[in-house]
Short mmCIF file of C-alpha atoms in Angstrom, two decimals:
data_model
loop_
_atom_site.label_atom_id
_atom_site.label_comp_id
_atom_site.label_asym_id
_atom_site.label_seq_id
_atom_site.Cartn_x
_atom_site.Cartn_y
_atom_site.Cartn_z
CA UNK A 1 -10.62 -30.59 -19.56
CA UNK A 2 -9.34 -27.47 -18.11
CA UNK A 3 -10.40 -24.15 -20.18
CA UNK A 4 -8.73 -20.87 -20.17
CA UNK A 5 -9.93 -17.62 -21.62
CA UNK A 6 -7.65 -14.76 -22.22
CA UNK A 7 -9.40 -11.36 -23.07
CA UNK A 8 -7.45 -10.13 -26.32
CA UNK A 9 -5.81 -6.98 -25.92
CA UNK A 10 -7.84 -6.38 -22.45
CA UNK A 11 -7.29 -2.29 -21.20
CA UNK A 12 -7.77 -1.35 -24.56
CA UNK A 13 -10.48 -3.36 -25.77
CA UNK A 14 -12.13 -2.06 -22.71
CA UNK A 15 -11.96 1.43 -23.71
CA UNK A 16 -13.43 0.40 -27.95
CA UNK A 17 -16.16 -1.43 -26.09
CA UNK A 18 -18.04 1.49 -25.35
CA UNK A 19 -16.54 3.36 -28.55
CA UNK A 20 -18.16 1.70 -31.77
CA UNK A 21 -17.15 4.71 -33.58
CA UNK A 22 -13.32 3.49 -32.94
CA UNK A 23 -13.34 -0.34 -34.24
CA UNK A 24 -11.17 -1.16 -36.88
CA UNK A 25 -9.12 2.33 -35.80
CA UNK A 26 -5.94 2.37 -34.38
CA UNK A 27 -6.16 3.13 -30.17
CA UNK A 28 -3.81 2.70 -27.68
CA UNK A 29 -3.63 3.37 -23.42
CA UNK A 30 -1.05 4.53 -21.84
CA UNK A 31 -0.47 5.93 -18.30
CA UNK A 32 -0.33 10.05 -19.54
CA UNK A 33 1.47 12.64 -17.62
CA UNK A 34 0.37 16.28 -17.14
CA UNK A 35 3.48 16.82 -19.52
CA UNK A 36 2.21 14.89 -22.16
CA UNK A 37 4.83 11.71 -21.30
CA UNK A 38 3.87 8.38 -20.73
CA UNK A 39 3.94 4.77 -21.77
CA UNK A 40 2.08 2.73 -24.18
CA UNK A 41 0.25 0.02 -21.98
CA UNK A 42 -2.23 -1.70 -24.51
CA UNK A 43 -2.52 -1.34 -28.08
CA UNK A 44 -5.46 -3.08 -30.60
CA UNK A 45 -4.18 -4.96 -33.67
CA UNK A 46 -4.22 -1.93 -35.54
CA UNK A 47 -1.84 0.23 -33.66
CA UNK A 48 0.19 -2.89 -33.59
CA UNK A 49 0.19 -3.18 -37.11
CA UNK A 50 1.54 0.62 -37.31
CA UNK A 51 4.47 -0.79 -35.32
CA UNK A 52 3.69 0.41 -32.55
CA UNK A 53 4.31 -1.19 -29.05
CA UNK A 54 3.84 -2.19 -25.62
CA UNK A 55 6.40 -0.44 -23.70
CA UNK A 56 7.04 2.73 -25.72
CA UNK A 57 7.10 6.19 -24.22
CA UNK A 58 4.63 8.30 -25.30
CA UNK A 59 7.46 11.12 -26.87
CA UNK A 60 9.43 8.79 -29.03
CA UNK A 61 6.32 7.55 -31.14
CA UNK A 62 4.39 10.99 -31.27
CA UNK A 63 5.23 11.76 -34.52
CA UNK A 64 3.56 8.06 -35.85
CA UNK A 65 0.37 8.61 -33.50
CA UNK A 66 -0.40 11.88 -34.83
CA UNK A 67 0.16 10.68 -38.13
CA UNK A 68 -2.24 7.40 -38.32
CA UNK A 69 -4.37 9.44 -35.39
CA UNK A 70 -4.17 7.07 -33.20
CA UNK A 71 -6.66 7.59 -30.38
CA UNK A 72 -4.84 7.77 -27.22
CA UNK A 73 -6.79 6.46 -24.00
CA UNK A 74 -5.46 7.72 -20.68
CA UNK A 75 -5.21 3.86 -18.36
CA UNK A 76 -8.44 3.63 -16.06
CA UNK A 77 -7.59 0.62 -14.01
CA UNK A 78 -11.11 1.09 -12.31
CA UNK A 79 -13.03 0.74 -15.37
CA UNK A 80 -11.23 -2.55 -16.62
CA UNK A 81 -11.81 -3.87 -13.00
CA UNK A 82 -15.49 -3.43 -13.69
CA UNK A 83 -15.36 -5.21 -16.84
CA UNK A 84 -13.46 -8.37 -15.07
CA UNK A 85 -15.71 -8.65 -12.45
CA UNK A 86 -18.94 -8.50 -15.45
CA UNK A 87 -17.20 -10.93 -17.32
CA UNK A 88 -17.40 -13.39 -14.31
CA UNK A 89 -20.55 -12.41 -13.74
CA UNK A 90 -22.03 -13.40 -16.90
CA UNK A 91 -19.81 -16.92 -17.19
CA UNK A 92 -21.29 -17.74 -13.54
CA UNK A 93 -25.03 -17.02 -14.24
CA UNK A 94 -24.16 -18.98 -17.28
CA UNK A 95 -23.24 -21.44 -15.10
CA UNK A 96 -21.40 -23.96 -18.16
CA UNK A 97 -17.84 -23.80 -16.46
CA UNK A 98 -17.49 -25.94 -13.60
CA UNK A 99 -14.99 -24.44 -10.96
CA UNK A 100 -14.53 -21.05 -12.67
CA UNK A 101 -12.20 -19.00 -11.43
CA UNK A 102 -10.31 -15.53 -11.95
CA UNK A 103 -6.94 -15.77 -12.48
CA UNK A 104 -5.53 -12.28 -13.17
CA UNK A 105 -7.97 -9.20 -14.58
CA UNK A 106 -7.90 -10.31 -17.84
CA UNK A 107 -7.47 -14.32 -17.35
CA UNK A 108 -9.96 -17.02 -16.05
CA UNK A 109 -9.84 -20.47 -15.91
CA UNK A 110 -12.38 -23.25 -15.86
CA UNK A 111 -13.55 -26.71 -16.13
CA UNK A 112 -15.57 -28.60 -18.69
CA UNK A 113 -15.80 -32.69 -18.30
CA UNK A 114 -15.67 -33.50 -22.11
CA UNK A 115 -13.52 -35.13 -23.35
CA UNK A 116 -14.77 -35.27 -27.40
CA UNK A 117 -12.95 -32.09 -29.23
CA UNK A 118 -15.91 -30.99 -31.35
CA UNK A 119 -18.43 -30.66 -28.68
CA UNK A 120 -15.66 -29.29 -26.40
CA UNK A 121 -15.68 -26.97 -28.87
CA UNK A 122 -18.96 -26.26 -28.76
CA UNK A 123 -19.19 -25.38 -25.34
CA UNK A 124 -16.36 -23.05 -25.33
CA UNK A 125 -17.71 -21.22 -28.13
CA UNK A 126 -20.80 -20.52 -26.47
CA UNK A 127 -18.73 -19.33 -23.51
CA UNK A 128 -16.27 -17.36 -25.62
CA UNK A 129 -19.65 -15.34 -27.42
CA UNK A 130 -21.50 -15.09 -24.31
CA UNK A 131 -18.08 -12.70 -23.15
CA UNK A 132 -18.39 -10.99 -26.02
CA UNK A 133 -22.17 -10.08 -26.07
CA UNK A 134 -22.51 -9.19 -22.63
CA UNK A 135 -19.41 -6.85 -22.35
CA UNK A 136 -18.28 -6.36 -26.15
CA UNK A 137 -14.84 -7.93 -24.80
CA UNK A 138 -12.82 -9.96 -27.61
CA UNK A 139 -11.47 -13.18 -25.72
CA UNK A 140 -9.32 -16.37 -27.06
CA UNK A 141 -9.68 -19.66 -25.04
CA UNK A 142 -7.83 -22.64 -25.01
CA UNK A 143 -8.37 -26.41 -23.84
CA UNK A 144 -6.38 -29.19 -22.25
CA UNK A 145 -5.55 -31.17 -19.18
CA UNK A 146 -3.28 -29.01 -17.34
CA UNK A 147 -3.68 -25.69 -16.49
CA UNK A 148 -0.46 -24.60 -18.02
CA UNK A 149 -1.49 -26.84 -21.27
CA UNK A 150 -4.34 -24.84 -21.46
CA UNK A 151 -2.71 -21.71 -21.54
CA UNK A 152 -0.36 -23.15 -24.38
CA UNK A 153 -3.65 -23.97 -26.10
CA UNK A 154 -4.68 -20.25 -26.20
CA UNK A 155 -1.26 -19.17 -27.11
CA UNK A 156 -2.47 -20.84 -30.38
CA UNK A 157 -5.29 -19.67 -30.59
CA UNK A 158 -4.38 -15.85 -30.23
CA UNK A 159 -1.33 -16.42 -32.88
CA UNK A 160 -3.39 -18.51 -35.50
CA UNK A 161 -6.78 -17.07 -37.38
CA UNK A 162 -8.13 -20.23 -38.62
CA UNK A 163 -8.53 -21.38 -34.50
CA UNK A 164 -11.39 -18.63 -34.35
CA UNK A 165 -10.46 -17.82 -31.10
CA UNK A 166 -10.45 -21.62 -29.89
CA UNK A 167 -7.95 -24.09 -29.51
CA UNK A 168 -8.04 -27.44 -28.03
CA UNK A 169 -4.90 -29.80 -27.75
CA UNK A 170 -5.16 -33.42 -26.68
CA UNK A 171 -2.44 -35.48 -25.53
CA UNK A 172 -1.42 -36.95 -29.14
CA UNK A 173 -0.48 -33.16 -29.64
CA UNK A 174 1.34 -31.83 -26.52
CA UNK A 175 4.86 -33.05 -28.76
CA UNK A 176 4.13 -31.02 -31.97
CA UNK A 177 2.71 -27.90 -29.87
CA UNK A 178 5.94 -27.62 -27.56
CA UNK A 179 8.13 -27.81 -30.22
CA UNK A 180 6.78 -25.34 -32.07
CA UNK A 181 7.15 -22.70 -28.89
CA UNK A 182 9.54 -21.17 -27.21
CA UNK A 183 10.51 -22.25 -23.67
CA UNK A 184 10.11 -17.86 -22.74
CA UNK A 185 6.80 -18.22 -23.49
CA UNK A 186 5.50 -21.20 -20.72
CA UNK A 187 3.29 -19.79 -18.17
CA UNK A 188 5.60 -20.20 -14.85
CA UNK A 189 8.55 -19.84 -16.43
CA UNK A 190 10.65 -16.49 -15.83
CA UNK A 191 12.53 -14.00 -17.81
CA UNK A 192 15.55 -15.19 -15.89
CA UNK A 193 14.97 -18.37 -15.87
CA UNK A 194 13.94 -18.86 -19.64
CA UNK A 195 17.14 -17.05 -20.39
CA UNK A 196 19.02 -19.29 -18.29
CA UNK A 197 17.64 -22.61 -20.28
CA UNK A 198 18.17 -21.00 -23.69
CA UNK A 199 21.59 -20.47 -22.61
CA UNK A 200 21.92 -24.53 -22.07
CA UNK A 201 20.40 -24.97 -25.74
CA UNK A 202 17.03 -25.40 -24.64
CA UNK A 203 15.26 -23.86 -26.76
CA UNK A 204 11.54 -25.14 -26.78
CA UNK A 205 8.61 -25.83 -24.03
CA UNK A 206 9.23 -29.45 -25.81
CA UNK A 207 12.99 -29.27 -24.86
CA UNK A 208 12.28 -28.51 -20.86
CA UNK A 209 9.43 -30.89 -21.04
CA UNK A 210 11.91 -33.73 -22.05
CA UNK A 211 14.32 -32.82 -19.27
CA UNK A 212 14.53 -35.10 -16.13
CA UNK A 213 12.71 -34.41 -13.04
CA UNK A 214 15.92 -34.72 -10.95
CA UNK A 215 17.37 -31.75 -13.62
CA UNK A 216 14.69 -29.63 -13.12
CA UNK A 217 14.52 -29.64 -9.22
CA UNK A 218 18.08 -28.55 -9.46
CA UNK A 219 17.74 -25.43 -11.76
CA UNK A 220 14.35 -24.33 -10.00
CA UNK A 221 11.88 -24.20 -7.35
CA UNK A 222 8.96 -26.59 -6.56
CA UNK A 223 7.11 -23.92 -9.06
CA UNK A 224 9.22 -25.25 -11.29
CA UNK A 225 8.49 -28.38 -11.25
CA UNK A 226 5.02 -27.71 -11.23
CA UNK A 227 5.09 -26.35 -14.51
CA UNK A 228 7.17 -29.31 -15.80
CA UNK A 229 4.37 -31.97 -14.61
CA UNK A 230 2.08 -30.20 -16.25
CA UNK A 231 3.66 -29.75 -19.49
CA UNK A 232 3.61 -33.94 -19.78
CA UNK A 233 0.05 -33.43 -18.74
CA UNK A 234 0.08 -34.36 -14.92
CA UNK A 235 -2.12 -31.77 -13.21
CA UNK A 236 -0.42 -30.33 -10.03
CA UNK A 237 -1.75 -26.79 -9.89
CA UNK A 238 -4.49 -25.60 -8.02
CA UNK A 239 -5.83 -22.26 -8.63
CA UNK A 240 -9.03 -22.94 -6.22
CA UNK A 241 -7.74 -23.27 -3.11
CA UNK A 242 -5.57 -19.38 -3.39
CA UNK A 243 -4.96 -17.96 -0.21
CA UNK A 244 -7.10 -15.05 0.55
CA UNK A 245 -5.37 -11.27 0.56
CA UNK A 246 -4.00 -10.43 4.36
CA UNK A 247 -4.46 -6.26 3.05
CA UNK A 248 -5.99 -4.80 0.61
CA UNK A 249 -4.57 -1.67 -1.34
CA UNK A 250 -5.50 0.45 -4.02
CA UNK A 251 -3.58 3.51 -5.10
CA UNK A 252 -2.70 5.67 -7.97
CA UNK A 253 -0.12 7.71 -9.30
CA UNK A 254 -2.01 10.65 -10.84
CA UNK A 255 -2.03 11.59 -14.45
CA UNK A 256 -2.19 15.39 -13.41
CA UNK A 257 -1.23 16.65 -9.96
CA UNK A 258 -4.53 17.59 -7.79
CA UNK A 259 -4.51 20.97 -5.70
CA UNK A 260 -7.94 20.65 -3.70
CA UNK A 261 -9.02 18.36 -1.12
CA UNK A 262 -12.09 17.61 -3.18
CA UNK A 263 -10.27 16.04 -5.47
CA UNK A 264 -8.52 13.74 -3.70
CA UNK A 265 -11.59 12.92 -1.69
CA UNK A 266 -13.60 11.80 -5.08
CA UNK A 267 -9.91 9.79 -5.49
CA UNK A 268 -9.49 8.26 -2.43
CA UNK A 269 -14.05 7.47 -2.09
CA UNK A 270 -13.24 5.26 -5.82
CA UNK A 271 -10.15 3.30 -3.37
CA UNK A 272 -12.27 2.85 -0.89
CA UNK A 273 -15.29 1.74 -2.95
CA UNK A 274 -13.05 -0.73 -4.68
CA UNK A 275 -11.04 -1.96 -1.92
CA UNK A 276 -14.13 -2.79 -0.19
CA UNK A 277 -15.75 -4.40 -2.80
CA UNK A 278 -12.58 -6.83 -3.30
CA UNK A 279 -12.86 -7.21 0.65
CA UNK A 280 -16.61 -8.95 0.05
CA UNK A 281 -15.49 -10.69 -3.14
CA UNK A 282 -13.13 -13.15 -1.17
CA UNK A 283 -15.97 -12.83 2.49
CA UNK A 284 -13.43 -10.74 4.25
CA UNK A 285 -13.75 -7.69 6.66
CA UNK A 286 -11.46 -5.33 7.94
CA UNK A 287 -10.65 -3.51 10.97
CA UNK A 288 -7.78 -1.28 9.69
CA UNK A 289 -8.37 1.68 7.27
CA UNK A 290 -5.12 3.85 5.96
CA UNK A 291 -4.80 7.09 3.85
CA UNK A 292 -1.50 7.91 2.41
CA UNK A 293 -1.07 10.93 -0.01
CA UNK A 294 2.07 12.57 -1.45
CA UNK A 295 3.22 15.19 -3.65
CA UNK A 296 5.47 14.71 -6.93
CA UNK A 297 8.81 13.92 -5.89
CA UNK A 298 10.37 14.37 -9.07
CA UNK A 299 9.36 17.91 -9.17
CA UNK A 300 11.85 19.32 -7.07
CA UNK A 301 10.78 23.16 -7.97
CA UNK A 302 7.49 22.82 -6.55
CA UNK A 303 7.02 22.32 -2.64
CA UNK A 304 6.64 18.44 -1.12
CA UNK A 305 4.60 16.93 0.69
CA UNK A 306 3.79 13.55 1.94
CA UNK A 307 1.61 11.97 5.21
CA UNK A 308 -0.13 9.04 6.30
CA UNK A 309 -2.77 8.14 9.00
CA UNK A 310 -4.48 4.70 9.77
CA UNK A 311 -7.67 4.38 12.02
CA UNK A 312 -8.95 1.20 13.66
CA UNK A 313 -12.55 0.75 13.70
CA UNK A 314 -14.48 -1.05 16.96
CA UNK A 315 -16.00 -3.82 14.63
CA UNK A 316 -14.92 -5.29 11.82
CA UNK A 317 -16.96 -4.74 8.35
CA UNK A 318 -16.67 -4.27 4.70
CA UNK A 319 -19.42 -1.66 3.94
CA UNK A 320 -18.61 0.88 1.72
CA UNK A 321 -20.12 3.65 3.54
CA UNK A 322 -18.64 3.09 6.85
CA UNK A 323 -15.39 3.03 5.19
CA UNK A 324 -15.68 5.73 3.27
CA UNK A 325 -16.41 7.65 6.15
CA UNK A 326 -13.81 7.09 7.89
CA UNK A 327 -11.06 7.48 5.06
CA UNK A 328 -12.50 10.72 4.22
CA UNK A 329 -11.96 11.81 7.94
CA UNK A 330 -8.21 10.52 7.29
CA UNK A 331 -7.53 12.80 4.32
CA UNK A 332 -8.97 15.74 5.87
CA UNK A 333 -6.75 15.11 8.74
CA UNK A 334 -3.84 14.59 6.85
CA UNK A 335 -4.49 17.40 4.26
CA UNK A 336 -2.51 20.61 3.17
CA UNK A 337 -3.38 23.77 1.17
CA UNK A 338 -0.61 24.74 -1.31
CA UNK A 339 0.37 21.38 -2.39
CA UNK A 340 0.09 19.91 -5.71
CA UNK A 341 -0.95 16.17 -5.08
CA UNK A 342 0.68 13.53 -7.74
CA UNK A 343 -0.70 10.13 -5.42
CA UNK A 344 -3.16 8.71 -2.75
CA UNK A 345 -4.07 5.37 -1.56
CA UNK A 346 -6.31 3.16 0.51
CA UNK A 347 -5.02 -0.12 2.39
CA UNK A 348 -7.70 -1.88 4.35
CA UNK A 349 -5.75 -4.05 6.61
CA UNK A 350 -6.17 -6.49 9.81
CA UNK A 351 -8.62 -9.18 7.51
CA UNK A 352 -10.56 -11.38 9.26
CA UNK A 353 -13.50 -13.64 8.22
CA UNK A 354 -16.52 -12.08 7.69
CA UNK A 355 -18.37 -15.22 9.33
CA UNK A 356 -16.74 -14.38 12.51
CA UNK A 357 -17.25 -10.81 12.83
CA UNK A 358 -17.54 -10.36 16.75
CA UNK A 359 -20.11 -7.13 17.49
CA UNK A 360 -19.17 -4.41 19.74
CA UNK A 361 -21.86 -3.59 22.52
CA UNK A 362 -20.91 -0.05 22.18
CA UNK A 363 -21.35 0.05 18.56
CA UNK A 364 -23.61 2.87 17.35
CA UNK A 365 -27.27 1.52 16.64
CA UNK A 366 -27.50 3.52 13.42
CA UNK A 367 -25.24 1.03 11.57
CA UNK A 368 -26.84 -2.19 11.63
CA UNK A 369 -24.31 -4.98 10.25
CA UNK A 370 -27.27 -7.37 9.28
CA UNK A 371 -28.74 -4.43 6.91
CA UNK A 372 -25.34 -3.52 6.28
CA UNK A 373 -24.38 -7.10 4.88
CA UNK A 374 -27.67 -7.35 2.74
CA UNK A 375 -26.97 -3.61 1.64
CA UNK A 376 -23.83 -4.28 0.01
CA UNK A 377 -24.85 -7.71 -1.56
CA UNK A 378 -27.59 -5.90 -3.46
CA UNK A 379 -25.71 -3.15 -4.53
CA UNK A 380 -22.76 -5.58 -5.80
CA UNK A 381 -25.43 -7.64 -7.43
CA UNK A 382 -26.54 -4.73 -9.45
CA UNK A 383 -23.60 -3.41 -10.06
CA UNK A 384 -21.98 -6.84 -11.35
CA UNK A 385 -24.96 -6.76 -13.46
CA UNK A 386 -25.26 -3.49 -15.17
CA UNK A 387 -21.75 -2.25 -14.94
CA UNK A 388 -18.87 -0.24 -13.17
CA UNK A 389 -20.20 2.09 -9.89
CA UNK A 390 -23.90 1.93 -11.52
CA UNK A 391 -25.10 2.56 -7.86
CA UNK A 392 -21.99 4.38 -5.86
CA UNK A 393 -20.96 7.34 -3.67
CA UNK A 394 -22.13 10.93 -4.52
CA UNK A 395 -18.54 11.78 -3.74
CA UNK A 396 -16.86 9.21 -6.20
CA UNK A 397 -18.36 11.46 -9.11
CA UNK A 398 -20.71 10.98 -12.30
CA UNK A 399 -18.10 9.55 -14.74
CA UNK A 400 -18.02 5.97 -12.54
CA UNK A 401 -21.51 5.31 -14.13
CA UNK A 402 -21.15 3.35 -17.38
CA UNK A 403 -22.52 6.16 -20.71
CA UNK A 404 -24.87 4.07 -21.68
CA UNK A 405 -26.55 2.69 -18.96
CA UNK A 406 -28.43 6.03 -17.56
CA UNK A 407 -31.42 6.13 -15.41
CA UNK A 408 -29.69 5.16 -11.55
CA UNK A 409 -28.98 7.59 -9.03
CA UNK A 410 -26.26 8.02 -6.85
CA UNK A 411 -26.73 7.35 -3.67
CA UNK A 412 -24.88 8.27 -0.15
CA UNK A 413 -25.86 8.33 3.12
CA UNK A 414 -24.46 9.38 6.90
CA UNK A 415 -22.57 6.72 8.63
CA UNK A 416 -22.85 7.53 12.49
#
């Protein structure tokens, strides 16, 4: 059986987990603005409950957060990163799920050959409460024998309290589960597309499951299809076998503009650090670092700036250090006094293998890629252990360690 976990209102249970003082309080994230704007981007079940949503600006629903004092958490994509990678962490050393893998940040899918609900069950719940204890993240996970069964599984099981977080549907109740859900909510199913079907009276996922095959393949793609094999149960999706990333970028819009190269440099070290991290996740290197920064655009009164500068390196690697290096060299290239800085990013491009990293003769004997390679793997082995940046750049600054893990040092070190 296929198993799916879904981490229950992810960015901001990421921010309660390490605020015990704040459960059962109302909390939302949103992406703040210097002027106090924004978006609500995650809520718990208690702002919900206020009425409050996913999707509303900041100005419109002051009034109700001030009133219920609703904690507002500004979005820290890095930080929920960390607690993804932990959570597969702890379900591989757990080592129950056969051919685990990470979907999205917040979704993972794996595989459990049982076929008998209650010790299904079981097993998921053990999963499901390991999450939980190792990173304080809520998660709901559903069972069946599709992928995209699965995931109507845990649509249950987040909707309906007496699941406890688990839902598992066998084939004698695919029929009664479609019909009961709307054809806008099926994983691989667009907005568009959904509309487009409810338009034609179909309504349900049980409605597109009972079309024909030959009246599917003319309203969508192949993805399309896809989706309608596996809603009769017919696996035809593999997550496994994704291709790997051909760049990697990580960038931010700031939530107030940043006058001093130092700054950005503490910025643009966290990119780097994270970029190269996802480079060894999926046993990639790259040859290719670029810096981009800008100024606000939509502040037209203040002066604007914006530059970019890429660098390719002799040898192909994924160490942080090296990298860092040489994207801090970028920015101070491409830096200006008297700007006000509103964005930056890192994109690690040309990939390759990291099995077939060809050596340069040339290459400067103070960076040894053998004690480079072993280097990274134990710092990423104790940082996917004991949280987000526990061991990390000087210049990536004090708040990456986790509060309540104290006791490791930062680290950095001269890349020749």
């Amino acid at each position: 059986m296929v198993v799916h976990i879904d981490c229950n209102n992810f960015f901001a249970s990421c921010e309660l987990a390490s605020r015990p003082d704040l459960q059962g309080k109302p909390a939302v994230v949103a992406n703040v603005t210097e002027a106090g704007g924004g978006i609500i981007l995650a809520l718990n079940k208690e702002a919900k409950a206020l009425g409050l949503k996913r999707g509303n600006p900041i100005f419109q629903v002051k009034a109700l957060i001030k009133l219920h004092q609703v904690t507002l958490f500004p979005v820290n994509h890095a930080k929920y990163e960390d607690f993804s990678r932990r959570i597969v962490h702890a379900v591989l050393k757990q080592d129950l799920l056969q051919e685990f893998v990470q979907y999205s940040i917040d979704e993972f899918f794996g595989e459990l050959p049982i076929e008998e609900p209650a010790m299904l069950r079981m097993y998921i719940a053990k999963v499901k409460d390991l999450v939980f204890s190792t990173t304080g993240i809520p998660v709901s996970c559903g069972a069946s024998s599709t992928y995209t069964l699965a995931k109507v599984a845990t649509h249950y099981a987040k909707r309906y309290v007496g699941y406890e977080g688990i839902c598992i549907l066998p084939s004698d109740k695919y029929e009664v589960a479609l019909q009961k859900m709307s054809v806008a909510d099926v994983w691989g199913i667009g907005r568009k597309s959904s509309a487009k079907l409810i338009e034609s009276g179909i309504q349900t996922a049980w409605d597109f499951a009972s079309l024909s095959e030959e009246y599917v393949r003319k309203l969508f793609s192949l993805t399309g299809v896809r989706t309608w094999r596996e809603l009769k149960g017919e696996p035809c999706i593999d997550l496994k076998s994704q291709p790997q990333q051909q760049s990697i970028m990580h960038s931010r819009t700031f939530a107030y503009m940043i006058p001093d190269l130092n700054g950005l440099k503490k910025e643009v070290a966290n990119f780097v650090a994270a970029s190269s991290r996802k480079l060894r996740e999926q046993g990639s290197v790259c040859k290719c670092v670029s810096v981009y920064i800008s100024s606000n655009p939509h502040r037209m009164d203040l002066p604007q700036y914006a530059n970019n500068v890429s660098y390719k390196l002799l040898s192909s690697t994924a160490d942080t250090l090296l990298l860092n290096k040489v994207a801090m060299g970028l920015l101070e290239k491409i830096f200006k006094e008297g700007y006000l800085y509103k964005k930056a990013g890192v994109v690690l491009s040309e990939l390759s293998d990291d099995s077939a990293v060809q050596l340069d003769l040339f290459q400067s004997a103070a960076h040894n890629p053998v004690k480079s390679r072993n280097l990274m793997e134990a710092i990423d082995a104790i940082n996917g252990k004991f949280g987000m940046n526990m061991i990390h750049l000087s210049v990536q600054g004090n708040e990456a360690v986790v509060p309540e893990k104290k006791g490791f040092k930062t680290f950095d070190k001269e890349v020749q």
